């Protein structure tokens, strides 16, 4: 194996910038992940940065299969980029306007 290998990249460890619950969507710059456990501010936090996750969606917009989803601060996903939002991933299932969540494949189409 190459001597410069660090890790597989499916999970990464970061320092929590805020108190975080397991399952929370976390955004650090352009990095988007899902917390695999709880962490207090300043503690190590393990993020999953790939895979399909059911995450909160804004309830005034529908999402279609294959549509890019964005987030601003990691609180909810939206299919509308109003400028300055971070790509969270792609919807892998349609979600109606009233739906509170959507299944999203993290990281695409940015990969």
PDB file of C-alpha atoms in Angstrom:
ATOM      1  CA  UNK A   1       0.000   0.000   0.000  1.00  0.00           C
ATOM      2  CA  UNK A   2       1.143   3.530  -0.649  1.00  0.00           C
ATOM      3  CA  UNK A   3       2.730   5.111   2.400  1.00  0.00           C
ATOM      4  CA  UNK A   4       0.753   8.356   2.050  1.00  0.00           C
ATOM      5  CA  UNK A   5      -2.718   6.724   2.492  1.00  0.00           C
ATOM      6  CA  UNK A   6      -4.671   8.363   5.337  1.00  0.00           C
ATOM      7  CA  UNK A   7      -8.177   6.822   5.396  1.00  0.00           C
ATOM      8  CA  UNK A   8     -10.944   5.543   3.112  1.00  0.00           C
ATOM      9  CA  UNK A   9     -12.873   8.813   3.135  1.00  0.00           C
ATOM     10  CA  UNK A  10     -16.308   7.381   3.921  1.00  0.00           C
ATOM     11  CA  UNK A  11     -16.062   8.789   7.455  1.00  0.00           C
ATOM     12  CA  UNK A  12     -13.913  11.663   8.634  1.00  0.00           C
ATOM     13  CA  UNK A  13     -13.225  13.096  12.049  1.00  0.00           C
ATOM     14  CA  UNK A  14     -13.584  16.847  12.554  1.00  0.00           C
ATOM     15  CA  UNK A  15     -13.831  19.153  15.543  1.00  0.00           C
ATOM     16  CA  UNK A  16     -17.448  20.010  16.339  1.00  0.00           C
ATOM     17  CA  UNK A  17     -18.010  23.750  15.927  1.00  0.00           C
ATOM     18  CA  UNK A  18     -21.353  23.483  17.767  1.00  0.00           C
ATOM     19  CA  UNK A  19     -23.157  20.941  19.919  1.00  0.00           C
ATOM     20  CA  UNK A  20     -24.235  18.218  17.499  1.00  0.00           C
ATOM     21  CA  UNK A  21     -26.691  15.326  17.780  1.00  0.00           C
ATOM     22  CA  UNK A  22     -26.329  11.989  16.047  1.00  0.00           C
ATOM     23  CA  UNK A  23     -27.947  12.225  12.601  1.00  0.00           C
ATOM     24  CA  UNK A  24     -27.515  16.004  12.279  1.00  0.00           C
ATOM     25  CA  UNK A  25     -26.555  17.441   8.911  1.00  0.00           C
ATOM     26  CA  UNK A  26     -23.211  19.224   9.355  1.00  0.00           C
ATOM     27  CA  UNK A  27     -21.752  21.793   6.958  1.00  0.00           C
ATOM     28  CA  UNK A  28     -18.147  22.981   7.232  1.00  0.00           C
ATOM     29  CA  UNK A  29     -17.305  25.178   4.259  1.00  0.00           C
ATOM     30  CA  UNK A  30     -18.057  22.980   1.219  1.00  0.00           C
ATOM     31  CA  UNK A  31     -17.886  19.782   3.279  1.00  0.00           C
ATOM     32  CA  UNK A  32     -21.284  18.217   4.020  1.00  0.00           C
ATOM     33  CA  UNK A  33     -21.771  15.188   6.239  1.00  0.00           C
ATOM     34  CA  UNK A  34     -24.057  13.474   8.706  1.00  0.00           C
ATOM     35  CA  UNK A  35     -22.984  13.160  12.338  1.00  0.00           C
ATOM     36  CA  UNK A  36     -22.555   9.514  13.317  1.00  0.00           C
ATOM     37  CA  UNK A  37     -22.699  10.362  17.015  1.00  0.00           C
ATOM     38  CA  UNK A  38     -23.263  13.264  19.359  1.00  0.00           C
ATOM     39  CA  UNK A  39     -20.498  15.744  20.192  1.00  0.00           C
ATOM     40  CA  UNK A  40     -20.212  18.906  22.221  1.00  0.00           C
ATOM     41  CA  UNK A  41     -18.492  21.992  20.826  1.00  0.00           C
ATOM     42  CA  UNK A  42     -14.757  21.340  20.539  1.00  0.00           C
ATOM     43  CA  UNK A  43     -15.032  17.556  20.718  1.00  0.00           C
ATOM     44  CA  UNK A  44     -14.144  15.117  17.950  1.00  0.00           C
ATOM     45  CA  UNK A  45     -17.108  14.432  15.659  1.00  0.00           C
ATOM     46  CA  UNK A  46     -17.237  11.618  13.116  1.00  0.00           C
ATOM     47  CA  UNK A  47     -19.083  12.483   9.888  1.00  0.00           C
ATOM     48  CA  UNK A  48     -20.328  10.200   7.145  1.00  0.00           C
ATOM     49  CA  UNK A  49     -19.643  12.037   3.888  1.00  0.00           C
ATOM     50  CA  UNK A  50     -21.254   9.604   1.479  1.00  0.00           C
ATOM     51  CA  UNK A  51     -24.252   7.314   1.339  1.00  0.00           C
ATOM     52  CA  UNK A  52     -27.993   7.917   1.157  1.00  0.00           C
ATOM     53  CA  UNK A  53     -29.603   9.651   4.130  1.00  0.00           C
ATOM     54  CA  UNK A  54     -33.107  10.807   5.005  1.00  0.00           C
ATOM     55  CA  UNK A  55     -32.646  14.470   5.943  1.00  0.00           C
ATOM     56  CA  UNK A  56     -34.875  17.476   6.701  1.00  0.00           C
ATOM     57  CA  UNK A  57     -36.198  19.432   3.708  1.00  0.00           C
ATOM     58  CA  UNK A  58     -37.794  22.872   3.567  1.00  0.00           C
ATOM     59  CA  UNK A  59     -41.543  22.345   3.290  1.00  0.00           C
ATOM     60  CA  UNK A  60     -42.371  25.001   0.727  1.00  0.00           C
ATOM     61  CA  UNK A  61     -40.624  23.292  -2.210  1.00  0.00           C
ATOM     62  CA  UNK A  62     -40.842  19.838  -3.796  1.00  0.00           C
ATOM     63  CA  UNK A  63     -37.769  17.821  -4.738  1.00  0.00           C
ATOM     64  CA  UNK A  64     -37.614  15.611  -7.820  1.00  0.00           C
ATOM     65  CA  UNK A  65     -35.565  12.481  -8.394  1.00  0.00           C
ATOM     66  CA  UNK A  66     -32.031  13.446  -9.450  1.00  0.00           C
ATOM     67  CA  UNK A  67     -32.371  17.090  -8.414  1.00  0.00           C
ATOM     68  CA  UNK A  68     -29.415  18.793  -6.753  1.00  0.00           C
ATOM     69  CA  UNK A  69     -30.153  19.782  -3.152  1.00  0.00           C
ATOM     70  CA  UNK A  70     -28.514  22.656  -1.300  1.00  0.00           C
ATOM     71  CA  UNK A  71     -28.143  23.779   2.302  1.00  0.00           C
ATOM     72  CA  UNK A  72     -27.019  26.974   3.986  1.00  0.00           C
ATOM     73  CA  UNK A  73     -26.212  26.048   7.554  1.00  0.00           C
ATOM     74  CA  UNK A  74     -27.040  22.372   7.669  1.00  0.00           C
ATOM     75  CA  UNK A  75     -30.575  22.809   8.998  1.00  0.00           C
ATOM     76  CA  UNK A  76     -32.652  21.736   5.975  1.00  0.00           C
ATOM     77  CA  UNK A  77     -32.256  20.938   2.297  1.00  0.00           C
ATOM     78  CA  UNK A  78     -33.697  22.941  -0.573  1.00  0.00           C
ATOM     79  CA  UNK A  79     -33.740  22.370  -4.340  1.00  0.00           C
ATOM     80  CA  UNK A  80     -33.328  26.096  -4.949  1.00  0.00           C
ATOM     81  CA  UNK A  81     -29.894  27.707  -4.874  1.00  0.00           C
ATOM     82  CA  UNK A  82     -30.588  31.288  -3.894  1.00  0.00           C
ATOM     83  CA  UNK A  83     -26.880  32.062  -4.119  1.00  0.00           C
ATOM     84  CA  UNK A  84     -24.120  31.132  -1.727  1.00  0.00           C
ATOM     85  CA  UNK A  85     -25.596  27.794  -0.708  1.00  0.00           C
ATOM     86  CA  UNK A  86     -23.577  24.587  -0.415  1.00  0.00           C
ATOM     87  CA  UNK A  87     -24.370  21.507  -2.529  1.00  0.00           C
ATOM     88  CA  UNK A  88     -25.468  18.781  -0.122  1.00  0.00           C
ATOM     89  CA  UNK A  89     -26.217  16.053  -2.657  1.00  0.00           C
ATOM     90  CA  UNK A  90     -28.862  14.720  -5.036  1.00  0.00           C
ATOM     91  CA  UNK A  91     -32.406  13.581  -4.297  1.00  0.00           C
ATOM     92  CA  UNK A  92     -32.710   9.831  -4.851  1.00  0.00           C
ATOM     93  CA  UNK A  93     -36.468   9.908  -4.388  1.00  0.00           C
ATOM     94  CA  UNK A  94     -39.062  12.570  -5.116  1.00  0.00           C
ATOM     95  CA  UNK A  95     -40.411  14.484  -2.107  1.00  0.00           C
ATOM     96  CA  UNK A  96     -43.661  16.462  -2.181  1.00  0.00           C
ATOM     97  CA  UNK A  97     -43.821  20.095  -1.147  1.00  0.00           C
ATOM     98  CA  UNK A  98     -45.344  19.219   2.222  1.00  0.00           C
ATOM     99  CA  UNK A  99     -42.754  16.502   2.958  1.00  0.00           C
ATOM    100  CA  UNK A 100     -40.538  17.274   5.930  1.00  0.00           C
ATOM    101  CA  UNK A 101     -37.626  15.176   4.643  1.00  0.00           C
ATOM    102  CA  UNK A 102     -36.018  13.786   1.507  1.00  0.00           C
ATOM    103  CA  UNK A 103     -33.658  10.895   0.720  1.00  0.00           C
ATOM    104  CA  UNK A 104     -30.385  12.390  -0.504  1.00  0.00           C
ATOM    105  CA  UNK A 105     -27.154  10.900  -1.843  1.00  0.00           C
ATOM    106  CA  UNK A 106     -24.490  13.036  -0.193  1.00  0.00           C
ATOM    107  CA  UNK A 107     -21.893  14.840  -2.219  1.00  0.00           C
ATOM    108  CA  UNK A 108     -23.212  14.623  -5.771  1.00  0.00           C
ATOM    109  CA  UNK A 109     -22.914  16.188  -8.329  1.00  0.00           C
ATOM    110  CA  UNK A 110     -19.863  17.772  -6.734  1.00  0.00           C
ATOM    111  CA  UNK A 111     -17.828  14.552  -6.863  1.00  0.00           C
TER     112      UNK A 111
END
